[in-house]
Coordinates of C-alpha atoms and ligand atoms in Angstrom, one line a residue:
M1 CA 75.0 21.0 13.0
S2 CA 78.3 19.5 12.3
V3 CA 79.4 16.6 14.5
F4 CA 83.0 15.5 14.8
A5 CA 84.0 11.9 15.0
Y6 CA 87.0 10.8 17.0
P7 CA 89.0 7.5 17.4
S8 CA 87.7 5.6 20.4
E9 CA 91.2 6.0 22.0
V10 CA 91.0 9.8 21.9
I11 CA 87.7 9.6 23.8
R12 CA 89.0 7.1 26.3
E13 CA 92.1 9.2 26.9
A14 CA 89.9 12.3 27.4
E15 CA 88.0 10.4 30.1
V16 CA 91.1 9.6 32.2
P17 CA 91.8 13.0 33.9
L18 CA 88.1 13.6 34.5
L19 CA 87.7 10.2 36.1
E20 CA 90.8 10.8 38.3
A21 CA 89.2 14.1 39.3
G22 CA 86.1 12.2 40.4
V23 CA 83.8 13.5 37.6
P24 CA 80.8 11.2 37.5
L25 CA 81.0 10.3 33.8
M26 CA 79.2 7.0 34.1
A27 CA 76.3 8.6 36.0
R28 CA 75.9 11.2 33.3
A29 CA 76.0 8.6 30.6
A30 CA 73.5 6.4 32.4
R31 CA 71.1 9.3 33.1
A32 CA 71.0 10.2 29.4
L33 CA 70.6 6.6 28.4
A34 CA 67.7 6.1 30.9
N35 CA 66.0 9.2 29.5
I36 CA 66.3 7.9 26.0
G37 CA 64.9 4.6 27.2
I38 CA 62.0 6.4 28.8
D39 CA 61.3 8.3 25.6
T40 CA 61.5 5.2 23.5
L41 CA 59.1 3.3 25.7
T42 CA 56.7 6.2 26.0
A43 CA 56.7 6.8 22.3
D44 CA 56.0 3.0 21.6
L45 CA 53.7 2.2 24.4
G46 CA 52.6 5.4 26.1
R47 CA 54.1 4.4 29.4
V48 CA 57.1 3.0 31.3
T49 CA 55.3 1.3 34.1
G50 CA 54.6 -2.3 33.3
T51 CA 56.9 -2.5 30.3
R52 CA 59.6 -5.1 30.0
V53 CA 63.2 -4.1 29.7
C54 CA 66.2 -6.5 29.2
V55 CA 69.8 -5.7 29.7
L56 CA 72.5 -7.8 27.9
A57 CA 75.3 -7.3 30.3
G58 CA 79.0 -7.7 29.6
P59 CA 82.0 -7.7 31.8
G60 CA 83.0 -4.0 31.9
N61 CA 81.9 -0.4 32.2
N62 CA 79.6 -0.6 29.2
A63 CA 77.4 -2.9 31.2
G64 CA 77.7 -0.3 34.0
D65 CA 76.0 2.3 31.9
A66 CA 73.3 -0.1 30.9
L67 CA 72.7 -1.4 34.4
F68 CA 72.4 2.0 36.0
A69 CA 70.0 3.1 33.3
A70 CA 68.0 0.0 33.7
A71 CA 67.9 0.7 37.5
T72 CA 66.2 4.0 36.7
L73 CA 63.8 2.3 34.4
G74 CA 63.1 -0.2 37.1
R75 CA 62.3 2.5 39.6
R76 CA 59.9 4.0 37.0
G77 CA 58.0 0.7 37.1
A78 CA 59.5 -1.3 34.3
A79 CA 60.1 -5.0 34.8
V80 CA 63.8 -5.4 34.3
T81 CA 65.7 -8.6 33.5
V82 CA 69.5 -8.6 33.4
I83 CA 71.1 -11.3 31.3
A84 CA 74.6 -11.6 32.6
L85 CA 76.6 -13.0 29.8
F86 CA 80.1 -13.3 31.5
D87 CA 81.2 -14.7 34.8
R88 CA 81.6 -11.1 36.0
T89 CA 79.9 -7.8 35.3
H90 CA 79.8 -4.2 36.6
D91 CA 79.4 -4.6 40.4
E92 CA 77.8 -1.3 41.4
G93 CA 75.6 -1.3 38.3
L94 CA 74.3 -4.8 39.0
T95 CA 73.6 -3.9 42.6
A96 CA 71.7 -0.9 41.6
A97 CA 69.6 -2.9 39.1
R98 CA 68.9 -5.5 41.7
R99 CA 67.8 -2.9 44.2
S100 CA 65.3 -1.6 41.7
G101 CA 63.8 -5.0 41.5
A102 CA 65.6 -6.5 38.4
Q103 CA 65.8 -10.2 38.1
V104 CA 69.2 -11.6 37.0
L105 CA 69.7 -14.5 34.7
A106 CA 73.3 -15.8 34.4
F107 CA 74.1 -17.1 31.0
A108 CA 77.8 -17.0 31.2
S109 CA 79.4 -20.4 31.0
T110 CA 81.3 -21.4 28.0
E111 CA 79.7 -24.9 28.4
A112 CA 76.6 -23.2 27.3
D113 CA 78.1 -23.2 23.8
D114 CA 78.4 -26.9 23.8
D115 CA 75.1 -27.6 25.4
P116 CA 72.4 -25.1 24.6
T117 CA 70.1 -26.7 27.3
S118 CA 72.7 -26.2 30.1
T119 CA 71.2 -24.5 33.1
E120 CA 72.5 -21.7 35.2
A121 CA 71.0 -18.9 37.2
A122 CA 72.1 -16.2 39.6
D123 CA 71.2 -16.5 43.2
P124 CA 68.6 -13.7 43.3
S125 CA 69.0 -13.1 47.0
S126 CA 72.6 -12.4 46.6
D127 CA 74.2 -8.9 46.0
S128 CA 77.3 -10.6 44.7
T129 CA 78.1 -10.0 41.1
R130 CA 79.5 -13.6 40.6
T131 CA 76.9 -15.7 38.9
V132 CA 76.0 -18.9 40.6
P133 CA 75.3 -22.0 38.6
A134 CA 72.0 -23.6 39.3
R135 CA 70.0 -26.5 37.9
N136 CA 66.5 -25.0 37.7
G137 CA 65.7 -25.0 34.0
S138 CA 67.1 -23.8 30.8
T139 CA 68.6 -20.4 31.2
R140 CA 69.2 -20.0 27.5
A141 CA 65.5 -20.7 26.8
E142 CA 64.6 -18.2 29.6
A143 CA 67.0 -15.6 28.2
L144 CA 65.5 -16.0 24.8
R145 CA 62.0 -15.7 26.2
E146 CA 62.9 -12.5 28.0
L147 CA 64.6 -11.0 25.0
S148 CA 61.7 -11.9 22.7
R149 CA 59.0 -10.4 24.9
A150 CA 61.1 -7.3 25.9
D151 CA 59.8 -3.9 24.8
L152 CA 63.3 -2.5 25.1
V153 CA 66.7 -4.3 25.1
L154 CA 69.9 -2.5 26.1
D155 CA 73.1 -3.8 24.5
G156 CA 75.6 -3.4 27.3
I157 CA 77.8 -6.3 26.3
L158 CA 80.9 -4.5 25.1
G159 CA 81.8 -0.9 24.5
T160 CA 85.0 0.8 23.6
G161 CA 87.0 -1.9 25.4
G162 CA 85.5 -4.6 23.2
R163 CA 87.4 -6.8 20.7
R164 CA 85.8 -8.3 17.6
G165 CA 84.1 -11.6 17.9
L166 CA 81.6 -12.4 20.7
P167 CA 82.0 -15.7 22.6
G168 CA 80.0 -18.4 20.9
H169 CA 77.2 -18.7 23.5
I170 CA 76.4 -15.0 23.0
A171 CA 76.6 -15.1 19.2
S172 CA 74.3 -18.1 19.1
L173 CA 71.8 -16.4 21.5
I174 CA 71.7 -13.3 19.3
A175 CA 71.1 -15.4 16.1
A176 CA 68.3 -17.4 17.9
W177 CA 66.7 -14.2 19.2
A178 CA 66.7 -12.2 15.9
P179 CA 63.6 -13.8 14.2
H180 CA 61.6 -13.3 17.4
R181 CA 62.6 -9.8 18.2
T182 CA 59.7 -7.4 18.7
G183 CA 61.0 -4.6 20.9
N184 CA 63.5 -1.8 20.4
L185 CA 67.2 -2.5 20.7
I186 CA 69.4 0.3 21.9
A187 CA 73.2 -0.1 21.7
V188 CA 75.0 1.5 24.6
D189 CA 77.9 3.6 23.4
V190 CA 78.8 1.3 20.5
P191 CA 77.0 -1.8 19.2
S192 CA 78.9 -4.8 20.6
D193 CA 81.0 -6.6 18.0
L194 CA 80.5 -3.8 15.5
S195 CA 82.0 -4.6 12.1
P196 CA 81.5 -3.3 8.6
D197 CA 81.9 -6.9 7.3
S198 CA 78.6 -8.4 6.2
D199 CA 79.9 -11.9 7.0
G200 CA 78.4 -13.2 10.2
A201 CA 75.9 -10.3 10.4
E202 CA 73.2 -12.7 11.7
T203 CA 75.2 -13.3 14.9
R204 CA 75.6 -9.6 15.5
L205 CA 73.1 -7.1 17.0
H206 CA 71.2 -4.8 14.7
A207 CA 70.3 -1.8 16.9
D208 CA 67.5 0.6 16.3
R209 CA 69.4 3.3 18.0
T210 CA 72.9 3.8 19.4
V211 CA 73.5 6.1 22.3
T212 CA 77.1 7.1 22.3
F213 CA 78.9 9.0 25.1
G214 CA 81.4 11.8 25.1
G215 CA 81.8 12.1 21.4
L216 CA 81.0 10.3 18.1
K217 CA 83.3 7.3 17.7
A218 CA 85.0 7.0 14.3
E219 CA 83.8 3.5 13.7
L220 CA 80.2 4.6 13.9
V221 CA 80.3 6.9 10.9
D222 CA 81.3 4.3 8.3
P223 CA 78.2 4.0 6.0
R224 CA 78.6 0.2 6.1
V225 CA 77.7 0.0 9.8
H226 CA 74.4 1.9 9.6
E227 CA 72.5 -1.3 9.6
F228 CA 74.1 -2.2 13.0
T229 CA 73.9 1.2 14.6
G230 CA 70.5 2.5 13.6
S231 CA 70.2 6.2 14.4
I232 CA 72.9 7.7 16.6
D233 CA 72.6 10.0 19.6
V234 CA 75.7 11.7 20.8
I235 CA 75.6 12.5 24.5
D236 CA 77.8 15.2 25.8
I237 CA 79.3 14.1 29.1
G238 CA 81.6 17.0 29.4
L239 CA 84.8 15.6 27.9
G240 CA 85.7 18.9 26.1
L241 CA 87.2 17.1 23.1
D242 CA 89.7 19.0 20.9
T243 CA 88.2 19.0 17.3
G244 CA 91.7 19.1 16.0
L245 CA 91.9 15.4 17.0
A246 CA 88.7 14.5 15.0
V247 CA 89.1 12.1 12.1
A248 CA 85.7 12.9 10.5
E249 CA 83.1 15.6 10.4
L250 CA 79.5 15.1 9.5
L251 CA 77.7 18.0 7.8
D252 CA 74.0 18.6 7.4
A253 CA 71.7 21.3 6.0
D254 CA 72.1 23.5 9.1
D255 CA 75.8 23.7 8.4
L256 CA 75.1 24.8 4.9
A257 CA 72.7 27.5 6.2
A258 CA 75.2 28.7 8.7
D259 CA 78.4 28.6 6.6
F260 CA 77.5 29.2 3.0
P261 CA 79.8 32.1 2.0
R262 CA 77.7 35.3 1.6
P263 CA 78.9 38.2 -0.5
E264 CA 80.6 41.0 1.6
A265 CA 78.6 44.2 1.8
S266 CA 81.7 46.2 0.6
G267 CA 82.9 43.5 -1.9
H268 CA 83.1 43.6 -5.7
K269 CA 83.1 41.0 -8.4
Y270 CA 86.8 40.1 -8.1
S271 CA 86.6 39.9 -4.3
R272 CA 83.7 37.5 -4.7
G273 CA 85.7 35.2 -6.8
V274 CA 86.3 34.5 -10.5
V275 CA 85.9 30.9 -11.6
G276 CA 87.4 29.5 -14.9
V277 CA 85.4 26.7 -16.5
L278 CA 87.1 24.3 -18.8
A279 CA 84.3 21.9 -19.6
G280 CA 82.5 20.7 -22.7
S281 CA 83.8 19.8 -26.2
E282 CA 82.5 19.4 -29.7
D283 CA 81.4 15.9 -28.7
Y284 CA 79.8 17.0 -25.3
P285 CA 78.9 20.7 -25.5
G286 CA 76.1 20.2 -23.0
A287 CA 78.6 19.6 -20.2
G288 CA 80.1 23.0 -20.8
V289 CA 76.6 24.6 -20.5
L290 CA 75.7 22.6 -17.4
T291 CA 79.0 23.4 -15.6
T292 CA 78.9 27.0 -16.5
T293 CA 75.2 27.4 -15.6
S294 CA 76.0 25.8 -12.2
A295 CA 78.9 28.2 -11.7
V296 CA 76.8 31.3 -12.6
N297 CA 73.9 30.2 -10.4
T298 CA 76.2 29.3 -7.4
G299 CA 76.9 33.0 -7.3
A300 CA 80.5 33.5 -8.6
G301 CA 81.7 37.1 -8.9
M302 CA 82.5 36.2 -12.5
V303 CA 82.6 33.1 -14.7
R304 CA 85.2 32.8 -17.4
Y305 CA 84.7 30.1 -20.1
L306 CA 88.1 28.6 -21.0
G307 CA 87.1 26.0 -23.6
S308 CA 86.5 25.9 -27.3
P309 CA 84.8 28.8 -29.2
F310 CA 82.3 26.2 -30.5
V311 CA 81.1 25.5 -26.9
A312 CA 81.5 29.1 -25.8
E313 CA 78.8 30.1 -28.3
F314 CA 76.3 27.8 -26.6
V315 CA 77.4 28.9 -23.2
I316 CA 77.2 32.6 -23.8
G317 CA 74.0 32.1 -25.7
V318 CA 72.4 31.1 -22.4
H319 CA 74.5 33.2 -20.0
P320 CA 75.4 36.6 -21.4
E321 CA 77.2 37.4 -18.2
V322 CA 79.9 34.7 -18.9
V323 CA 83.2 36.1 -20.2
S324 CA 85.3 34.2 -22.7
A325 CA 88.3 36.6 -22.7
S326 CA 91.3 35.3 -20.8
G327 CA 92.2 37.0 -17.5
R328 CA 92.4 36.6 -13.7
V329 CA 90.7 33.5 -12.1
N330 CA 90.6 32.4 -8.5
A331 CA 89.9 28.7 -9.2
V332 CA 89.5 26.5 -12.3
I333 CA 87.2 23.6 -13.1
F334 CA 88.7 21.0 -15.5
G335 CA 87.2 18.0 -17.1
P336 CA 83.4 17.7 -17.4
G337 CA 82.6 16.8 -21.1
D338 CA 86.2 16.0 -22.0
P339 CA 87.5 19.4 -23.3
E340 CA 89.9 19.1 -26.2
P341 CA 93.6 18.8 -25.3
E342 CA 94.7 22.1 -26.8
F343 CA 92.4 24.0 -24.5
V344 CA 93.5 22.0 -21.5
Q345 CA 97.1 22.7 -22.3
G346 CA 96.4 26.4 -22.7
A347 CA 94.7 26.6 -19.4
T348 CA 97.3 24.6 -17.5
E349 CA 100.1 26.7 -18.9
A350 CA 98.2 29.8 -17.6
L351 CA 98.1 28.2 -14.2
S352 CA 101.7 27.5 -13.7
D353 CA 102.5 30.8 -11.9
S354 CA 99.7 30.5 -9.4
H355 CA 98.6 28.5 -6.5
I356 CA 94.9 28.7 -7.1
P357 CA 92.6 25.7 -6.4
V358 CA 91.6 23.4 -9.2
V359 CA 88.6 21.1 -9.4
I360 CA 89.2 18.1 -11.6
D361 CA 86.3 16.0 -12.8
A362 CA 85.5 13.3 -15.4
G363 CA 88.0 13.2 -18.3
G364 CA 90.4 15.4 -16.3
L365 CA 90.9 12.6 -13.8
D366 CA 93.4 10.9 -16.2
M367 CA 95.8 13.8 -15.4
V368 CA 95.9 12.9 -11.7
G369 CA 99.0 11.0 -10.7
R370 CA 100.7 10.1 -7.4
A371 CA 101.6 13.1 -5.3
E372 CA 105.3 12.6 -5.8
A373 CA 104.9 12.4 -9.6
M374 CA 103.1 15.8 -9.6
I375 CA 106.0 17.7 -8.0
G376 CA 107.3 20.2 -10.4
T377 CA 104.1 20.1 -12.6
W378 CA 101.3 22.7 -12.8
M379 CA 99.4 20.4 -10.4
A380 CA 101.9 20.8 -7.5
E381 CA 101.5 23.3 -4.6
R382 CA 97.8 24.0 -5.1
P383 CA 94.7 22.5 -3.6
I384 CA 93.2 20.0 -6.0
I385 CA 89.7 18.7 -5.5
I386 CA 88.9 15.6 -7.6
T387 CA 85.4 14.3 -8.0
P388 CA 85.3 10.7 -9.2
H389 CA 82.4 8.3 -8.9
A390 CA 83.2 4.8 -7.8
G391 CA 84.0 3.6 -11.4
E392 CA 86.3 6.6 -12.1
L393 CA 88.1 6.1 -8.7
A394 CA 88.5 2.4 -9.5
R395 CA 90.1 3.2 -12.8
M396 CA 92.3 5.9 -11.3
L397 CA 93.5 3.7 -8.4
S398 CA 94.1 0.7 -10.6
R399 CA 96.4 2.9 -12.7
L400 CA 98.2 4.4 -9.7
L401 CA 98.5 1.3 -7.5
G402 CA 99.2 -1.2 -10.3
E403 CA 96.5 -3.7 -9.3
I404 CA 93.0 -4.3 -10.5
I405 CA 90.6 -2.4 -8.3
T406 CA 86.9 -2.6 -9.2
A407 CA 84.1 -0.2 -8.5
G408 CA 82.6 -3.1 -6.5
R409 CA 85.6 -3.1 -4.1
I410 CA 85.3 0.7 -3.8
G411 CA 81.7 0.3 -2.9
Q412 CA 82.6 -2.1 -0.1
D413 CA 84.7 0.4 1.7
P414 CA 84.2 3.9 0.3
V415 CA 85.7 5.7 3.2
G416 CA 88.8 3.6 3.2
W417 CA 89.4 3.9 -0.6
A418 CA 88.7 7.6 -0.6
R419 CA 91.3 8.0 2.2
Q420 CA 93.8 6.0 0.3
A421 CA 93.2 7.9 -2.9
A422 CA 93.6 11.2 -1.0
E423 CA 96.9 10.0 0.5
V424 CA 98.3 8.7 -2.7
T425 CA 97.5 11.7 -4.8
G426 CA 97.7 14.5 -2.2
T427 CA 94.3 15.7 -3.3
I428 CA 90.9 16.3 -1.7
V429 CA 88.9 13.3 -3.0
V430 CA 85.1 13.8 -3.4
L431 CA 84.0 10.2 -4.0
K432 CA 80.5 10.6 -5.4
G433 CA 77.5 8.3 -4.6
H434 CA 74.5 8.1 -2.4
H435 CA 76.8 8.6 0.6
T436 CA 79.3 11.0 -0.9
V437 CA 82.6 10.7 1.0
I438 CA 85.2 13.4 1.0
A439 CA 88.7 12.6 2.1
A440 CA 91.8 14.8 2.7
P441 CA 95.4 13.7 2.4
D442 CA 95.9 14.0 6.1
G443 CA 93.2 11.4 6.7
L444 CA 90.3 13.7 7.6
V445 CA 87.0 12.6 6.2
V446 CA 84.0 14.9 5.7
L447 CA 80.6 13.2 5.3
P448 CA 77.8 15.4 4.1
E449 CA 74.3 14.0 4.6
P450 CA 73.1 12.0 1.6
G451 CA 71.1 13.7 -1.1
P452 CA 68.0 12.5 -3.1
A453 CA 68.5 9.5 -5.4
S454 CA 67.1 11.7 -8.2
L455 CA 70.6 13.2 -8.4
A456 CA 71.7 10.0 -10.2
T457 CA 71.1 11.3 -13.7
A458 CA 73.4 12.2 -16.6
G459 CA 75.1 15.6 -16.2
S460 CA 74.4 15.8 -12.4
G461 CA 78.2 15.5 -11.8
D462 CA 78.9 18.5 -14.1
V463 CA 76.6 20.5 -12.0
L464 CA 78.4 19.5 -8.8
A465 CA 81.8 20.4 -10.4
G466 CA 80.4 23.9 -11.2
I467 CA 79.3 24.3 -7.6
L468 CA 82.6 23.1 -6.2
G469 CA 84.7 25.2 -8.5
T470 CA 82.7 28.3 -7.6
L471 CA 82.9 27.7 -3.9
A472 CA 86.7 27.2 -4.3
A473 CA 87.0 30.5 -6.2
I474 CA 85.0 32.3 -3.6
A475 CA 87.1 30.9 -0.7
S476 CA 90.3 31.6 -2.6
A477 CA 89.4 35.2 -3.4
E478 CA 88.2 35.9 0.1
H479 CA 91.5 34.5 1.5
R480 CA 93.5 36.6 -1.0
Y481 CA 91.6 39.8 -0.3
D482 CA 92.1 39.2 3.5
G483 CA 95.8 39.6 2.6
D484 CA 96.6 36.1 3.7
D485 CA 99.3 34.3 1.7
S486 CA 99.4 31.1 3.7
P487 CA 97.7 28.1 2.1
L488 CA 94.3 27.1 3.6
P489 CA 94.5 23.8 5.4
H490 CA 93.2 20.6 3.7
A491 CA 90.5 20.4 6.3
D492 CA 89.0 23.8 5.1
W493 CA 88.9 22.6 1.5
A494 CA 87.4 19.3 2.5
R495 CA 84.7 21.1 4.5
L496 CA 84.0 23.5 1.6
A497 CA 83.6 20.5 -0.7
G498 CA 81.1 19.1 1.8
L499 CA 79.1 22.3 1.7
G500 CA 79.2 22.1 -2.1
V501 CA 77.7 18.6 -2.0
L502 CA 74.9 19.9 0.3
V503 CA 74.1 22.7 -2.2
H504 CA 73.9 20.0 -4.9
N505 CA 71.6 17.9 -2.7
A506 CA 69.3 20.9 -2.1
A507 CA 69.1 21.5 -5.9
G508 CA 68.4 17.8 -6.3
Q509 CA 65.4 18.1 -4.1
R510 CA 63.8 20.7 -6.4
A511 CA 64.3 19.1 -9.8
V512 CA 64.8 15.8 -11.6
S513 CA 67.2 16.5 -14.4
A514 CA 70.7 17.9 -14.5
S515 CA 69.6 21.2 -16.2
G516 CA 66.8 21.3 -13.7
F517 CA 69.4 21.1 -10.8
A518 CA 71.6 23.8 -12.4
D519 CA 68.5 26.1 -12.8
A520 CA 67.3 25.3 -9.2
L521 CA 70.6 26.6 -7.9
T522 CA 69.3 30.1 -8.5
E523 CA 66.6 29.4 -5.9
V524 CA 68.8 27.4 -3.5
V525 CA 71.6 29.9 -3.5
G526 CA 69.2 32.9 -3.5
E527 CA 67.6 31.6 -0.4
L528 CA 71.0 30.9 1.2
I529 CA 72.2 34.5 0.4
H530 CA 69.0 36.5 0.7
G531 CA 66.6 34.3 2.7
A532 CA 67.3 35.6 6.2
E533 CA 67.7 39.2 5.0
L534 CA 64.4 39.1 3.2
I535 CA 62.7 37.8 6.3
S536 CA 64.4 40.3 8.6
G537 CA 64.0 43.1 6.1
T538 CA 67.6 44.2 6.5
D539 CA 69.7 45.3 3.6
Ligands
NPW601 N1 85.5 5.3 31.5 C1 84.4 5.7 32.0 O1 84.2 6.1 33.1 C2 83.2 5.8 31.2 C3 83.0 4.7 30.3 N2 81.8 4.5 29.8 C4 81.5 3.2 29.3 O2 82.5 2.3 29.4 C5 82.7 1.6 28.2 C6 84.1 1.1 28.2 O3 84.2 0.3 29.3 P1 85.4 -0.8 29.4 O4 86.7 -0.1 29.2 O5 85.2 -1.5 30.7 O6 85.1 -1.8 28.2 P2 83.9 -2.8 27.9 O7 83.8 -2.8 26.4 O8 82.7 -2.5 28.7 O9 84.4 -4.2 28.4 C7 85.8 -4.6 28.3 C8 85.9 -6.0 28.9 O10 85.4 -6.9 27.9 C9 86.3 -7.9 27.6 N3 86.3 -8.2 26.2 C10 86.5 -7.3 25.2 N4 86.2 -7.9 24.0 C11 85.8 -9.1 24.3 C12 85.3 -10.2 23.5 N5 85.3 -10.0 22.1 N6 85.0 -11.3 24.1 C13 85.1 -11.4 25.4 N7 85.4 -10.5 26.2 C14 85.8 -9.3 25.7 C15 87.6 -7.3 28.0 O11 88.5 -8.3 28.3 P3 90.1 -8.0 28.2 O12 90.3 -7.1 27.0 O13 90.4 -7.3 29.4 O14 90.7 -9.3 28.1 C16 87.2 -6.4 29.2 O15 87.2 -7.3 30.3 C17 82.4 2.6 27.2 O16 82.1 2.0 25.9 C18 81.2 3.3 27.8 O17 80.0 2.5 27.6 C19 80.8 5.5 30.0 O18 80.2 5.2 31.1 C20 81.4 6.9 30.1 C21 82.3 6.9 31.3
ADP602 N1 71.6 7.1 -5.2 C1 72.0 8.4 -5.1 N2 71.6 9.2 -4.1 C2 72.0 10.5 -4.1 N3 72.9 11.1 -4.9 C3 73.4 10.3 -5.9 C4 73.0 8.9 -6.0 N4 73.7 8.4 -7.1 C5 74.5 9.4 -7.6 N5 74.3 10.5 -6.9 C6 74.9 11.8 -7.1 O1 74.7 12.2 -8.5 C7 75.9 12.8 -9.0 C8 76.3 11.9 -10.3 O2 77.5 12.4 -10.8 P1 78.2 11.6 -12.0 O3 78.2 10.2 -11.7 O4 79.5 12.3 -12.2 O5 77.2 11.9 -13.2 P2 77.5 12.5 -14.6 O6 78.9 12.0 -15.0 O7 76.5 12.0 -15.5 O8 77.4 14.0 -14.5 C9 76.9 12.8 -7.9 O9 76.9 14.0 -7.3 C10 76.4 11.7 -7.0 O10 76.8 11.9 -5.6

């Protein structure tokens, strides 16, 4: 189900009153981390007893989580080694780890950077958290040996208090360990030194799994950091975060099953929503057919075809339920298959008195300007959902920002560019790709789970436009029939677009061509609308 992501500061602020009230947040976090550690070891080796666990311990509370969890693993029979990487660490956590039998290696001195053979070790008899220099062998070599033979390593170096760039002795230890790594690496809360930048990636940790506490941190949802985070577990430690403060929402198939809009028992075709389709041209009639098929099969109350009579003939030939006479619509789709200007002009003039949502795709994207330039035009004061792929967004932003922006640059930071495009244009931006990113002008991002790569085929985007336009018409009609004149918030449109992408993904799993996706929508939407009722036998 949907998961919200928050800036780290929001999560840190939510912790403060609870900590002041004595709520044991770290104990909750460490318990959940230990359980995941136990599950990981049991899944890999069938046991915890006799396994080897290493903790990379930093100077703060992040190390505290890792050390308390390691103490639990130690009590369950794991041989724990703590590699203390700073001249201080979390006092109580280290004490707990020691009491459970952990050995502690101190690899903290900055001189270790200059001399990789420098030797230091903690006094194992001491409960003190200060590390004590010793001259009994190469600690770096010993740390490397322990890391390389560990079944499980916990990255407790830095958490939400971390700044970019690890001290040299740690970065070099990580780079030296990487080729010899055999066990699982779990990042505690956030991977230390997390960055979307691929430069220097070899000196950063690549976790198999990240166990994050309190709420999903915004920096973890950037598609570019997946190689550093691995899979992500969000552990509820009772912070009670306000979803209004979230900056991103992740959607999956469960959200689609829960929130796909079903027809009302007492509804009629107009209350279900009428979608106008302006797609296809003499050059590209197929786009008109694909977009209309998609709208029909997504379950619109009615589909009006607004393009040329030439294309209308094809469309109505396959879908006799489509209407070509003008009349009321609750949303319009513009652009797939470059419809001729006279039909675009006719349709936009008809829109000028309304505030209905519009989905703009393909050729229609050339109409999109900066938000301030759209004031007073037919595009103002209505929700607009635009659906560029990276190439189209690059072209659009180059025009709007007056600098050359390539599709490659968009690909390096899709979330950032989608946000910028949404802010500049005031529209909901659906940046299509393997990881489709949806951004709203207020900065909110919706990330539907990725669909199958088979979606990357000509005409697939036309099908998506048909789905999005239909869902927009359904939402807009429902809102109107509820008697609500207030505009729906951007977040609702962005989420709706996310559901549309998930419908498209589901169709993509059942076919391999665009017309196949459009046809498969009958099955996908039929299951979403009727599935549970058929099973339960209710009407
Ligand atoms: N609050 C709670 O109860 C709960 C918190 N929880 C856990 O606490 C974690 C946050 O803990 P935290 O605030 O202690 O920060 P953390 O990242 O461990 O260390 C900060 C220290 O590192 C230092 N430092 C930073 N960057 C550096 C760099 N690049 N190179 C070198 N040094 C650097 C920094 O130095 P300074 O900035 O002060 O100069 C400071 O001394 C959080 O992620 C979660 O795991 C959970 O248990 C839930 C309950
Ligand atoms: N590798 C991929 N994995 C999953 N979906 C993809 C992938 N590549 C493209 N897609 C999806 O396929 C669709 C392609 O749309 P678009 O580029 O507009 O195609 P067209 O213009 O030919 O209709 C988009 O919904 C996009 O998100």
